[in-house]
Short mmCIF file of C-alpha atoms in Angstrom, two decimals:
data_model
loop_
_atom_site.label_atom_id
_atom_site.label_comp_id
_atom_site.label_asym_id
_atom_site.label_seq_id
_atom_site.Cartn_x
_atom_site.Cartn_y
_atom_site.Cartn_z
CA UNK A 14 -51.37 -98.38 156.47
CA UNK A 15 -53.24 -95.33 158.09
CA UNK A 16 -54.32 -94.45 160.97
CA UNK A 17 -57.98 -94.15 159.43
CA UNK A 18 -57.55 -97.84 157.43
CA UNK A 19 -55.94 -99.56 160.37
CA UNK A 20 -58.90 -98.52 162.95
CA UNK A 21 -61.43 -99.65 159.86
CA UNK A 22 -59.24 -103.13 159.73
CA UNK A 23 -59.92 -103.29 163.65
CA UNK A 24 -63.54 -102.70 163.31
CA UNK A 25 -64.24 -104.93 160.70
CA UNK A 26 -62.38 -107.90 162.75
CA UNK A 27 -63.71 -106.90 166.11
CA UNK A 28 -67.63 -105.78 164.36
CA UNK A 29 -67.35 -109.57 163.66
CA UNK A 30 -66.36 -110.70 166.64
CA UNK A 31 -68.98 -108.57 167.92
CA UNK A 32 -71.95 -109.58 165.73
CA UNK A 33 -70.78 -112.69 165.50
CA UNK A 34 -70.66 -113.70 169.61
CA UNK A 35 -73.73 -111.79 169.82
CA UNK A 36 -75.73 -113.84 167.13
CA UNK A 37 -74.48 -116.85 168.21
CA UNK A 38 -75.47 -116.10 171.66
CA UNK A 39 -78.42 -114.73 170.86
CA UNK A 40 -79.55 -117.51 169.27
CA UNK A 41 -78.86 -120.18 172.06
CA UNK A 42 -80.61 -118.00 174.19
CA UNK A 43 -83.61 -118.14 172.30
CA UNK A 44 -83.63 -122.00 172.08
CA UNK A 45 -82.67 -121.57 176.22
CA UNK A 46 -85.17 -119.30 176.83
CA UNK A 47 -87.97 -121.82 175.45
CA UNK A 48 -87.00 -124.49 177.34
CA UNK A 49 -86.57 -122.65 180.60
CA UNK A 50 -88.51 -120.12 182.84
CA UNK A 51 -88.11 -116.66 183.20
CA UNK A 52 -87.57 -117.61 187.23
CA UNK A 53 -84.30 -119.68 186.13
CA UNK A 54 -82.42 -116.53 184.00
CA UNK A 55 -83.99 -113.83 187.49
CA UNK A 56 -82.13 -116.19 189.08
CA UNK A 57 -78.75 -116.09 187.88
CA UNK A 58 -79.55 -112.51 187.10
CA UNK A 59 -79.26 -112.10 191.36
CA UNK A 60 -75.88 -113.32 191.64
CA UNK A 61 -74.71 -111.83 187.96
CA UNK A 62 -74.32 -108.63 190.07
CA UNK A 63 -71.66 -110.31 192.42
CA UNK A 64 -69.66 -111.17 189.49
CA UNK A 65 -69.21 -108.33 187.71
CA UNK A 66 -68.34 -106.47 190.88
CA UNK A 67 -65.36 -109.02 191.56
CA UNK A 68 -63.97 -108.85 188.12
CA UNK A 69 -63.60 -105.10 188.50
CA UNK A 70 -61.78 -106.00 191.18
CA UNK A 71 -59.48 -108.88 189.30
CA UNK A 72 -58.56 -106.48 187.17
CA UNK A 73 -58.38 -103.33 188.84
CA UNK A 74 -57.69 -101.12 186.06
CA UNK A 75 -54.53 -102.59 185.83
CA UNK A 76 -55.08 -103.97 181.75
CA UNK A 77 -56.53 -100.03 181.01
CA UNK A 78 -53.27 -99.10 182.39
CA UNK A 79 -50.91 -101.77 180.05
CA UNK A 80 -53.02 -100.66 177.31
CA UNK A 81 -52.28 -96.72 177.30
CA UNK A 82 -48.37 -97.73 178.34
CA UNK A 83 -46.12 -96.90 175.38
CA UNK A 84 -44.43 -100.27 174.83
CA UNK A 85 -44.54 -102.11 178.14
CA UNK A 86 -42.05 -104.91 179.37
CA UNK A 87 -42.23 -108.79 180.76
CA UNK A 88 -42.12 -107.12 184.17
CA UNK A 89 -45.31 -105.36 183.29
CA UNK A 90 -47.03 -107.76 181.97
CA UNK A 91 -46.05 -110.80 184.93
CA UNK A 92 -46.58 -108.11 187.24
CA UNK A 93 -50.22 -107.82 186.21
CA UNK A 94 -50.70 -111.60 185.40
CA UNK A 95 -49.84 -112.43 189.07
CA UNK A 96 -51.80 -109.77 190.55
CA UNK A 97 -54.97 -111.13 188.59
CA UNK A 98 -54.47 -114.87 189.41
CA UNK A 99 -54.07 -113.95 193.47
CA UNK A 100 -57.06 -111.66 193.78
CA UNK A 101 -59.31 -113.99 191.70
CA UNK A 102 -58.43 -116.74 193.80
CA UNK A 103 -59.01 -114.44 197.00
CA UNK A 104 -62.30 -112.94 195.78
CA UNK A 105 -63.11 -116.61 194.80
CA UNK A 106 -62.97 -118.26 198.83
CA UNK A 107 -64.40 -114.67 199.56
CA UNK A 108 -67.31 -115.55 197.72
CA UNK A 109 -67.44 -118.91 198.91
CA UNK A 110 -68.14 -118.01 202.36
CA UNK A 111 -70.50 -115.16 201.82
CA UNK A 112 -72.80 -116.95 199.53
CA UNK A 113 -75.66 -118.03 201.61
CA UNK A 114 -75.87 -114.62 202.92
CA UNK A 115 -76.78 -113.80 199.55
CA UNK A 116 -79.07 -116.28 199.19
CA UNK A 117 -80.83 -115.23 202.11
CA UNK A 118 -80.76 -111.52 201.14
CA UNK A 119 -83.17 -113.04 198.14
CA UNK A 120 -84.74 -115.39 199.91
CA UNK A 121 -83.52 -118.22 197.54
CA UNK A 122 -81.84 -120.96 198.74
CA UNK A 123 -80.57 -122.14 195.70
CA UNK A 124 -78.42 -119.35 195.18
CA UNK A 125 -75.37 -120.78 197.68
CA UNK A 126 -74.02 -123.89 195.27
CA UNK A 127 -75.04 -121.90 192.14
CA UNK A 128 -72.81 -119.04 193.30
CA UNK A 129 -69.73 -121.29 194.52
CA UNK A 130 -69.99 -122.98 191.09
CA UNK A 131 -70.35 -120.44 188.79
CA UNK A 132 -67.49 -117.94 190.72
CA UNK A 133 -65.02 -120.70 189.59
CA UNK A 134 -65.22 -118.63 186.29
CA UNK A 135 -63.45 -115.28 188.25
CA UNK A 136 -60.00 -117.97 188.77
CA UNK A 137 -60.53 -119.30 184.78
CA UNK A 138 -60.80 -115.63 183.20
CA UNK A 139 -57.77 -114.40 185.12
CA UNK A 140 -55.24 -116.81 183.42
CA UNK A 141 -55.99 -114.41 180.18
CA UNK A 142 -56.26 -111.14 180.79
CA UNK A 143 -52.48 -110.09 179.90
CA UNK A 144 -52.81 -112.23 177.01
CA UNK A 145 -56.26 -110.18 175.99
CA UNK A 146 -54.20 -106.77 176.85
CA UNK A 147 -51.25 -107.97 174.24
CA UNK A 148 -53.87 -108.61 171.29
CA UNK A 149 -55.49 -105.49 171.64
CA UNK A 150 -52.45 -103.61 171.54
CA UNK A 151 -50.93 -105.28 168.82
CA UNK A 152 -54.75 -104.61 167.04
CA UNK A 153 -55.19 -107.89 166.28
CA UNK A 154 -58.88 -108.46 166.51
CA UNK A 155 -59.17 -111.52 163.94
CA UNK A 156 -57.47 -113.82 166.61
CA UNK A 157 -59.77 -113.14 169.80
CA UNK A 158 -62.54 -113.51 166.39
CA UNK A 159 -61.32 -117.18 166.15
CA UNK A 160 -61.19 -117.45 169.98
CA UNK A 161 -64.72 -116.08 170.91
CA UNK A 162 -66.46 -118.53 168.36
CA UNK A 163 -65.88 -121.34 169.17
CA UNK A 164 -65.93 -120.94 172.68
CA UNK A 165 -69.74 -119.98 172.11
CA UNK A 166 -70.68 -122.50 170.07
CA UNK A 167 -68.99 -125.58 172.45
CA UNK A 168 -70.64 -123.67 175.52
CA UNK A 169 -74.05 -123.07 173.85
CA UNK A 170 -74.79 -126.50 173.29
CA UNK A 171 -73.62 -127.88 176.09
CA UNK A 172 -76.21 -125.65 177.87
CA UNK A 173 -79.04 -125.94 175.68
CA UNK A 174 -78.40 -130.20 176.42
CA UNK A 175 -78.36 -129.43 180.37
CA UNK A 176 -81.47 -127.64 179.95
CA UNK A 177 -83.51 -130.15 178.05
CA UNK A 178 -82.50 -132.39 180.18
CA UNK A 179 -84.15 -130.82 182.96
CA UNK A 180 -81.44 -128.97 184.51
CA UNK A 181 -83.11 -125.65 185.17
CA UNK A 182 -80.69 -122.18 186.54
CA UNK A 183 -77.90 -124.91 186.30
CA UNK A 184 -77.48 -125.27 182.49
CA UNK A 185 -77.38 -121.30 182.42
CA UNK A 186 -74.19 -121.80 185.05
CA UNK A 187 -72.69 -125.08 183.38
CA UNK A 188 -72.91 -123.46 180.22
CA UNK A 189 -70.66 -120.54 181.08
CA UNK A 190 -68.08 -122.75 182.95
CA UNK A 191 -67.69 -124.96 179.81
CA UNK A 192 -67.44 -121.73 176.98
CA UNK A 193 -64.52 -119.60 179.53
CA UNK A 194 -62.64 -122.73 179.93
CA UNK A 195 -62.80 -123.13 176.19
CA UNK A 196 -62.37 -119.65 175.52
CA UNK A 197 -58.86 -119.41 177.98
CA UNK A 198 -57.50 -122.83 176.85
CA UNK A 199 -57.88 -121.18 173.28
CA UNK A 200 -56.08 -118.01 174.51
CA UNK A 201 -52.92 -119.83 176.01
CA UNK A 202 -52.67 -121.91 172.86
CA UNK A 203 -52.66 -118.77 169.89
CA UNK A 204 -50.62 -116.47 172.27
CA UNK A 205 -46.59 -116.94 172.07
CA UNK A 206 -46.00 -114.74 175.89
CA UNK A 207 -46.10 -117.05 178.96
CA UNK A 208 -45.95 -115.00 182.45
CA UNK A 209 -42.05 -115.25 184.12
CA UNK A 210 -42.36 -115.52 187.96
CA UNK A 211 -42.03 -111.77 188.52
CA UNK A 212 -43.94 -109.09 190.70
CA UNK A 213 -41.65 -105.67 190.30
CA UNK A 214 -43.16 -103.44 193.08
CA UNK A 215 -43.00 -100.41 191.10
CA UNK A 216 -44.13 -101.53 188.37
CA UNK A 217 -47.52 -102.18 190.24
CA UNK A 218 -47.16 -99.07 191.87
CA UNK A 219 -47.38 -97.12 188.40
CA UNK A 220 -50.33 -99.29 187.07
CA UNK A 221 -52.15 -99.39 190.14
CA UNK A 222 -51.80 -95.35 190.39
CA UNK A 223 -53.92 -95.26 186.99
CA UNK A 224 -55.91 -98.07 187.41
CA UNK A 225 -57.23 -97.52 190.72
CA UNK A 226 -59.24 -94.41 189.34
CA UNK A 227 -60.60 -96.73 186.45
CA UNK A 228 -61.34 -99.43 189.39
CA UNK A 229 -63.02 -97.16 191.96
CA UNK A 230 -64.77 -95.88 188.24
CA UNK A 231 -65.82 -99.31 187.02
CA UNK A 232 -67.07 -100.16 190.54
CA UNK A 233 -69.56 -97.57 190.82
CA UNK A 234 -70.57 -98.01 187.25
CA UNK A 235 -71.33 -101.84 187.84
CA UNK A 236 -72.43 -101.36 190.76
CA UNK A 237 -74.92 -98.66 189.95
CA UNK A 238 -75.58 -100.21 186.14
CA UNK A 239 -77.07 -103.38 188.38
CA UNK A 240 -78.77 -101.81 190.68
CA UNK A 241 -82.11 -102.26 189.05
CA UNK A 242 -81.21 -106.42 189.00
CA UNK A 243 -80.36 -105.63 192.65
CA UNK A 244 -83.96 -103.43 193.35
CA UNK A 245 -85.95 -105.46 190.77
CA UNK A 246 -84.72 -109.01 192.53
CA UNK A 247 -85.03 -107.93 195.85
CA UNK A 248 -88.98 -105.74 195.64
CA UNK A 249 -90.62 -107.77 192.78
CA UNK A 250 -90.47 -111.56 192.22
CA UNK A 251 -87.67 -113.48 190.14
CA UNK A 252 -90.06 -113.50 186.92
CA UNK A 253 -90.03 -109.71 187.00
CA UNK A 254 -86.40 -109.99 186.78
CA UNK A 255 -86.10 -112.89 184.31
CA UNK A 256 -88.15 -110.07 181.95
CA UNK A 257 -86.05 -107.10 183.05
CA UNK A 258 -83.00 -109.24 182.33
CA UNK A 259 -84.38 -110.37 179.21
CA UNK A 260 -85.43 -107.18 177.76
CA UNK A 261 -81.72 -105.20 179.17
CA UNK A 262 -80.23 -108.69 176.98
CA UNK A 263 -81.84 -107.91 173.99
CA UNK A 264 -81.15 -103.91 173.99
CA UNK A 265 -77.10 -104.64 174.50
CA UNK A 266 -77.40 -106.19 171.19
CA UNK A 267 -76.77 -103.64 168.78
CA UNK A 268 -74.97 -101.63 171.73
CA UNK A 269 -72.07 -104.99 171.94
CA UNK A 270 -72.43 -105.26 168.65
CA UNK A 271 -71.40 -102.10 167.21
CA UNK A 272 -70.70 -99.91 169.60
CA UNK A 273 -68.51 -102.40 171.67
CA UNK A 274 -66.27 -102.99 168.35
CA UNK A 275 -65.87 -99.63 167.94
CA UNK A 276 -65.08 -99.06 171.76
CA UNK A 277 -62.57 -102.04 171.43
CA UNK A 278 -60.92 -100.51 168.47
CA UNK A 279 -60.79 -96.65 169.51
CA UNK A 280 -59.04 -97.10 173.11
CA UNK A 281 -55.68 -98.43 171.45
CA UNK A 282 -56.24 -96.06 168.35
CA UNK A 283 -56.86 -92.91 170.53
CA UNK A 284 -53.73 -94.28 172.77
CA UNK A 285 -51.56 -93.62 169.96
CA UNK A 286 -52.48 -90.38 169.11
CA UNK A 287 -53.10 -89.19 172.13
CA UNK A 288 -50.11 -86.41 171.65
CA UNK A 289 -51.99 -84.48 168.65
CA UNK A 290 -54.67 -83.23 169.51
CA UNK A 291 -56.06 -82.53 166.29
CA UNK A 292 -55.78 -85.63 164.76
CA UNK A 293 -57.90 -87.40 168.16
CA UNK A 294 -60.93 -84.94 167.38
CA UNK A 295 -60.65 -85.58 163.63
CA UNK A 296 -60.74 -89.32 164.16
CA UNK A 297 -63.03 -89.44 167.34
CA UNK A 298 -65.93 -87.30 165.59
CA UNK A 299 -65.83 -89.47 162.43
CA UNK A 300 -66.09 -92.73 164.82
CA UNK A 301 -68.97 -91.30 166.76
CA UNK A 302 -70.69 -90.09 163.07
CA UNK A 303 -70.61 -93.86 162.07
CA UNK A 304 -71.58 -95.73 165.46
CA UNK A 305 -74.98 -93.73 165.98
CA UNK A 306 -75.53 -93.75 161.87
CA UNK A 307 -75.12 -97.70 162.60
CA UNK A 308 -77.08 -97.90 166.08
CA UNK A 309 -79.75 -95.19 165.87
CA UNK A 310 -82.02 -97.55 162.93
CA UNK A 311 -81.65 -100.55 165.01
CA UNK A 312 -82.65 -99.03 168.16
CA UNK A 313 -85.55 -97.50 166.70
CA UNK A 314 -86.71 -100.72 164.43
CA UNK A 315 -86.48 -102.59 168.04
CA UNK A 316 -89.02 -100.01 169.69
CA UNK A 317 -91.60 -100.13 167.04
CA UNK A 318 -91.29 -103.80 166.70
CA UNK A 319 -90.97 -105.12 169.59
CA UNK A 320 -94.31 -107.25 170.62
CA UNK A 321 -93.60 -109.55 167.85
CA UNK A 322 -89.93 -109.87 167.70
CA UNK A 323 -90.61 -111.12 171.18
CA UNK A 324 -93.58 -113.62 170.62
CA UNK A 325 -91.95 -114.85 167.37
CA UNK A 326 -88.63 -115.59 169.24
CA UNK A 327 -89.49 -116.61 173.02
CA UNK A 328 -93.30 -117.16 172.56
CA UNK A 329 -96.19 -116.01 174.58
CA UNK A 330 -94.70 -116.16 178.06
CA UNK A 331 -92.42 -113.67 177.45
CA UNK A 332 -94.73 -111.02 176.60
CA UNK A 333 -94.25 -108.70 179.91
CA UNK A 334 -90.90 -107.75 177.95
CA UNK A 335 -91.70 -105.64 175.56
CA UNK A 336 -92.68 -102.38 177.34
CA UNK A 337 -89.32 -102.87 179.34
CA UNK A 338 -87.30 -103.28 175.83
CA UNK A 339 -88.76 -100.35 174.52
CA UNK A 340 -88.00 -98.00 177.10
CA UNK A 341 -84.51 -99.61 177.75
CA UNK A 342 -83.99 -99.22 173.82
CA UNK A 343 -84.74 -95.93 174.23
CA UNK A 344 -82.00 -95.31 177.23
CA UNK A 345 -79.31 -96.77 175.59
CA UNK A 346 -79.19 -95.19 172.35
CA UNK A 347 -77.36 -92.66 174.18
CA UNK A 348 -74.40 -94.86 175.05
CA UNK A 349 -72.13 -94.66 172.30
CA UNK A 350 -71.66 -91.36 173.33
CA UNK A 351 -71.17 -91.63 176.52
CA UNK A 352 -68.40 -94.10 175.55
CA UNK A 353 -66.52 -91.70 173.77
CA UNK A 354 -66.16 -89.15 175.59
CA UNK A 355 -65.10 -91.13 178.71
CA UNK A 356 -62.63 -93.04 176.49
CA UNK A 357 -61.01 -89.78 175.96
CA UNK A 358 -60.14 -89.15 179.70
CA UNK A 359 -58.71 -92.29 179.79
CA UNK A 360 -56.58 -91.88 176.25
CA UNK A 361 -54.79 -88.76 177.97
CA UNK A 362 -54.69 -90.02 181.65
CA UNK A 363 -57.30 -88.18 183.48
CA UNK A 364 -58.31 -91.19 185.32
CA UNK A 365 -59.18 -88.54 188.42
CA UNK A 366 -61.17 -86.98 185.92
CA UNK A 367 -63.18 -89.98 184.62
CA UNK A 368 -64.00 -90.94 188.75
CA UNK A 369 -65.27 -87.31 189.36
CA UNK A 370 -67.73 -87.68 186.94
CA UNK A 371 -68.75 -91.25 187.28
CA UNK A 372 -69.17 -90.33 191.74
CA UNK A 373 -71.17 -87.54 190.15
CA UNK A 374 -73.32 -89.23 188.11
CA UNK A 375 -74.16 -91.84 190.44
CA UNK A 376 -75.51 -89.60 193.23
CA UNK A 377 -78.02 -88.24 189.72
CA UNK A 378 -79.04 -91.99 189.69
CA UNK A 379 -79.43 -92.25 193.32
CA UNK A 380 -81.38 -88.99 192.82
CA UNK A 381 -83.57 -90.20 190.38
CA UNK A 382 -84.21 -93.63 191.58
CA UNK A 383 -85.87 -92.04 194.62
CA UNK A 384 -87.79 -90.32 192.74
CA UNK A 385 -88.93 -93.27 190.04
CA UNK A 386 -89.30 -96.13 192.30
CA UNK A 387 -92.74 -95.91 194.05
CA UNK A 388 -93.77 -96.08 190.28
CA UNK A 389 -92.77 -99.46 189.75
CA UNK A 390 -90.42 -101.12 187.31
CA UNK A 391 -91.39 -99.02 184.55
CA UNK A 392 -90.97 -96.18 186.64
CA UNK A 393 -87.63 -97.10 186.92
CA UNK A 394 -86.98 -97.35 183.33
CA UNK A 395 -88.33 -94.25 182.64
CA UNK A 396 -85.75 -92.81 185.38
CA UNK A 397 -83.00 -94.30 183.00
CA UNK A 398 -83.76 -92.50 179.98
CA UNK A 399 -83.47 -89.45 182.35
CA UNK A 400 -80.16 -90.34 183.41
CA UNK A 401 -78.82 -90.90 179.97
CA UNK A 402 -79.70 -87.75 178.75
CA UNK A 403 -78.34 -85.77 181.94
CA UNK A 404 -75.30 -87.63 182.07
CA UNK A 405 -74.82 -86.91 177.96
CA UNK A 406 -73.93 -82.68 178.88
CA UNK A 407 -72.00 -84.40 182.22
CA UNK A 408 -69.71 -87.04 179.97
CA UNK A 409 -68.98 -83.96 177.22
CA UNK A 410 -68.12 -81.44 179.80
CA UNK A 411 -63.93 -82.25 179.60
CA UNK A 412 -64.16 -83.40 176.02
CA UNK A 413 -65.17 -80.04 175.45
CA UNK A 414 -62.18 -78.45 177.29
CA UNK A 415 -59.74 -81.01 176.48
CA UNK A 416 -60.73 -81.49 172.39
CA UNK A 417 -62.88 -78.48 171.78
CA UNK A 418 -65.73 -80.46 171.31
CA UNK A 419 -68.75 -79.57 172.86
CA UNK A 420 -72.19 -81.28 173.53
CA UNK A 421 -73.45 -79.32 171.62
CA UNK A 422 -71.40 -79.45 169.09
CA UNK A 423 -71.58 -83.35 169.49
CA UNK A 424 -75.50 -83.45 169.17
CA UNK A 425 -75.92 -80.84 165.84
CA UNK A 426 -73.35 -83.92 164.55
CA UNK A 427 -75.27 -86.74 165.43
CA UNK A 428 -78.95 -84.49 165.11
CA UNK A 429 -79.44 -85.75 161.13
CA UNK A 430 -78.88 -89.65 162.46
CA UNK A 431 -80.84 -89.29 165.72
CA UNK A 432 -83.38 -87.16 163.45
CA UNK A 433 -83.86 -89.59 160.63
CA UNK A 434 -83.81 -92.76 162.85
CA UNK A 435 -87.38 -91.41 164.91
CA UNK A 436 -88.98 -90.18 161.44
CA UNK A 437 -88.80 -93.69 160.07
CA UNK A 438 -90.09 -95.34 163.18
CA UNK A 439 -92.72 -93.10 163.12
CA UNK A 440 -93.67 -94.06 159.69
CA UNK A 441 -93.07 -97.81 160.18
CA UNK A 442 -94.96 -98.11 163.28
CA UNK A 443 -98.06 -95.79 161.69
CA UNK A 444 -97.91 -98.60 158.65
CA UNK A 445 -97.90 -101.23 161.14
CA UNK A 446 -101.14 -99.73 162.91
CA UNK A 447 -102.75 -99.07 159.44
CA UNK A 448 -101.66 -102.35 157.53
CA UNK A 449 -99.22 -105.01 159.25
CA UNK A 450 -100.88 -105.90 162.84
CA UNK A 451 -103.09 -108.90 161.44
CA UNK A 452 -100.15 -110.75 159.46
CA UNK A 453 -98.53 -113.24 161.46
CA UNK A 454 -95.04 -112.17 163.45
CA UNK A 455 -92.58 -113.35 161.09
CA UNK A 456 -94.23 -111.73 158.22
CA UNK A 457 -94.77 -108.65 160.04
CA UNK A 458 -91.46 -108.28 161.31
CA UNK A 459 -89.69 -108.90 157.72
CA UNK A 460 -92.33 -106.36 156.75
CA UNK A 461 -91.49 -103.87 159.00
CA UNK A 462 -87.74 -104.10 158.92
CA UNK A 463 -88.13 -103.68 154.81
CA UNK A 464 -89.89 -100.79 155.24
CA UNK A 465 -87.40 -99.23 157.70
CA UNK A 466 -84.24 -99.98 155.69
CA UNK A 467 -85.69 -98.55 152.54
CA UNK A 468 -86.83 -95.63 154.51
CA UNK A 469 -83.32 -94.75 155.91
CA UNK A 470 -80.80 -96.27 153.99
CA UNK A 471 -82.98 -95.12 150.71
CA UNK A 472 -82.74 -91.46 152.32
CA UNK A 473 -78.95 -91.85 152.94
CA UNK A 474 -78.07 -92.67 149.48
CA UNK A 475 -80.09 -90.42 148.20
CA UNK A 476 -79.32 -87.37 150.02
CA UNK A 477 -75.60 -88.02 150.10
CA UNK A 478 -75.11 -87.81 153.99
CA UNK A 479 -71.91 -86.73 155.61
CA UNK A 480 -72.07 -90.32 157.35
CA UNK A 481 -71.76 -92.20 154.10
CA UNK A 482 -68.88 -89.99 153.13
CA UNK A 483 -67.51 -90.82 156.31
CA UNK A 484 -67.87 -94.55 155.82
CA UNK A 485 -66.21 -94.07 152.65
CA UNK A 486 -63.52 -92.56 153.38
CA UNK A 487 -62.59 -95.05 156.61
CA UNK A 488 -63.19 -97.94 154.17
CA UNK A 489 -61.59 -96.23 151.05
CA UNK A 490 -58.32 -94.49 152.57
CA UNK A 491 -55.54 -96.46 153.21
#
C-alpha cells in the first residue's frame, strides 16, 4: 500500500472518528444546552482553562517525541507511562489546594468542589497516553474509532440524566468523568502493551530534550488560545462566556472534524518521510488542497446561516451567539494552515524552531488584545481574525526555507477554494435576504445549505478543479 492510499486509509478511519465524536457530541450538547443555562457551560468554561494547561504539562511533549522516534523500545514507552501517571497525580493535589483561589479570582464559589472533581480526569487520561502514542504509530485509526464512540454515547447520557434531574454545572462535570473512564478502560482492554516498572534516565533525557520545546510551545498556545475564556470570565458575566464558549464550540466543528483527522493522520505520515524532501512537499500540498476544499464551504455556510442554525438548535436564549460564531468562523478558517506548517517543524525536529514562533506570535496577540479590548467582546473577536492572518506569513516563514514552499505560494494554492467558498456565501446569503428569511428555521436552513452545495460542489464538478483530481488520486492510488 502507498504512501498516498495508506494516509487516505488513516483519514477515512480517523475523519470518522472525527465526525463521528463530534456529531455525537454535538448532539448531546444540544439536548444539554436546552436544559441548562448559558451560566452553567461559563462556568465550567472558567476552570476548562486550568485543565488544558495541566495536561500540557502531563504530557510534556513527551508522546510528540515517541511519535517522530524511529521504532522506539519498552524502555521508551514505560519511561513515558510513568512520567505521565506521577505528574498527573502531582498536578492533581496541586490543583486541589489552589482551587478556591480560583474560585475567588471569579468570584464563584462553586468553582472549588467542581474543580477537585472534575481534575480527577488529569490521573484517568494519563493511564493511556502511551497506549494512544502506539495506535497512532502503528496508523490504526479504526480502533481509537471503536474507542471514542462509545465512550460518548455512555457519557452523553449519563449527563443529559444529571441535568434533567436538576443537576446544573455538575452534569457537564459528571458527564466527562463517566465518558474518560469509559474511554481508558476501553483503551487498556484493545491494547496488547502493559507498562514494565522502568524509568531509564536517558531515555527521558532524549524525549524530554524534544518535548520540552513542544511543552513550553503547547503552553503558550493554551494558554494564550484561552485567554479570551480567561478575559471574557473575569470582565463580563458568566452568560457572556456561556455564549463565547458556545459559539468557539460550534466553530471547532468542522475544524475537529476535518482538519483534526487530517492533523492526526499527517504527523506519523510526514514522520516517515521526513528524509525526502520532495516527497513531504508533494504529499503536504495535496493534504492542505483537500482540508480547505473540505473546510472553506462549511465555514462559510456557518457565517451566512448562523441566526437560525442557532434558534433551531438551542432556541431563543441563545441568540447573543451568533455574531460571536460568525466572526470566530471567520478566524479559524485559517487554521488548517497554520497546522501544517507547524507540523512540519516538528516532522524534522525543529522543536526550537516551532517555540520561536509560537513566543513570537503570542507577544502579536498580546499586541493586539490591547488594542481590541476597550471594544468589547466583539472587539476581541475581531482582534482574532487579525491574528490569524498575521500569524499565516509567520507559520510559512520555515516551511518556505525548509520545503520551498512559500506563503505565497501556499495561498495562490488554496486562492480557487478560499475564492469559491466567499462567492457562494455571498449568493446564498443575498437569496436568503431576497427569498428565505420568512420560512421557518429548519426550512430555511435545508434551503440554504441546498443552495450552497449546488453552488460549489456543482462548480467543482463542472470545472474539473485540481482539488477533485487531488481527491481522486488519494482515494484512487494505491
Amino acid at each position: 500500500m502507498s504512501l498516498k492510499h495508506q494516509a487516505f486509509q488513516g483519514v477515512v478511519w480517523t475523519f470518522s472518528e472525527q465526525f463521528g465524536s463530534q456529531l455525537i457530541g454535538f448532539g448531546i450538547n444540544v439536548v444539554l444546552a436546552r436544559l441548562l443555562l448559558p451560566t452553567d457551560f461559563g462556568i465550567i468554561a472558567l476552570f476548562a482553562v486550568i485543565m488544558a494547561l495541566a495536561k500540557v504539562f502531563v504530557d510534556s511533549g513527551l508522546t510528540g517525541s515517541l511519535i517522530r522516534t524511529q521504532n522506539p523500545d519498552e524502555k521508551d514507552f514505560s519511561t513515558v507511562f510513568w512520567f505521565n501517571i506521577v505528574t498527573a497525580i502531582v498536578l492533581y493535589a496541586l490543583i486541589y489546594l489552589t482551587a478556591p483561589w480560583v474560585a475567588d479570582f471569579y468570584h464563584q464559589d462553586l468553582l472549588t468542589p467542581l474543580i477537585r472533581v472534575y481534575a480527577v480526569i488529569l490521573i484517568i487520561d494519563s493511564f493511556v497516553a502511551v497506549q494512544g502514542v502506539q495506535f497512532v504509530k502503528e496508523m490504526d485509526f479504526k480502533t481509537n474509532f471503536k474507542i471514542q464512540l462509545p465512550s460518548m454515547i455512555i457519557g452523553g447520557i449519563s449527563g443529559i440524566g444529571f441535568a434533567y434531574y436538576g443537576f446544573g454545572a455538575w452534569a457537564l462535570v459528571y458527564s466527562s468523568l463517566i465518558q474518560n473512564s469509559i474511554f481508558t478502560l476501553q483503551y487498556w482492554f484493545y491494547s496488547d502493551w502493559r507498562p514494565s516498572f522502568i524509568f531509564d534516565r536517558k531515555k527521558f533525557k532524549h524525549h524530554f530534550s524534544f518535548g520540552s520545546k513542544l511543552m513550553l510551545s503547547s503552553l503558550l498556545d493554551v494558554s494564550f488560545n484561552n485567554i479570551y475564556t480567561i478575559l471574557i470570565g473575569k470582565k463580563f458575566s458568566t452568560s457572556e462566556l456561556g455564549f463565547y464558549s458556545r459559539a468557539d464550540g460550534l466553530k471547532q466543528l468542522p475544524v475537529n472534524s476535518i482538519a483534526g483527522a487530517l492533523h492526526k493522520v499527517s504527523f506519523p505520515l510526514f514522520a516517515k518521510i521526513s528524509h525526502d524532501d520532495e516527497k513531504l512537499r508533494d504529499i503536504y500540498k495535496k493534504l492542505l488542497r483537500i482540508v480547505v476544499f473540505a473546510i472553506a464551504p462549511i465555514i462559510a455556510l456557518m457565517v451566512v446561516a448562523a441566526e437560525p442554525l442557532i434558534r433551531f438548535l438551542f432556541t431563543e436564549k441563545w441568540l447573543p451567539t451568533v455574531p460571536y460564531l460568525q466572526i470566530l468562523a471567520i478566524a479559524g478558517i485559517l487554521y488548517p494552515i497554520h497546522a501544517y506548517n507547524l507540523n512540519i517543524l516538528q516532522v524534522i525536529g525543529r522543536s526550537d524552531l516551532f517555540l520561536k514562533l509560537e513566543i513570537f506570535k503570542k507577544l502579536l496577540i498580546v499586541l493586539t488584545i490591547a488594542i481590541s479590548l476597550p471594544f468589547g467582546i466583539r472587539g476581541l473577536l475581531w482582534g482574532q481574525i487579525i491574528i490569524s492572518v498575521l500569524a499565516l506569513f509567520i507559520n510559512t516563514h520555515y516551511t518556505a526555507k525548509f520545503l520551498k514552499y512559500s506563503g505565497y505560494a501556499q495561498l495562490k494554492d488554496l486562492f480557487p477554494s478560499l475564492a469559491l467558498a466567499s462567492i457562494c456565501a455571498v449568493v446564498v446569503w443575498g437569496s436568503d435576504v431576497l427569498y428565505f428569511h420568512n420560512l421557518t428555521d429548519i426550512v430555511r436552513l435545508l434551503c440554504l445549505s441546498l443552495l450552497y452545495l449546488l453552488l460549489y460542489v456543482g462548480y467543482e464538478f463542472l470545472f474539473k478543479s485540481k482539488e477533485i483530481e487531488v481527491l481522486k488520486e488519494l482515494i484512487f492510488n494505491k
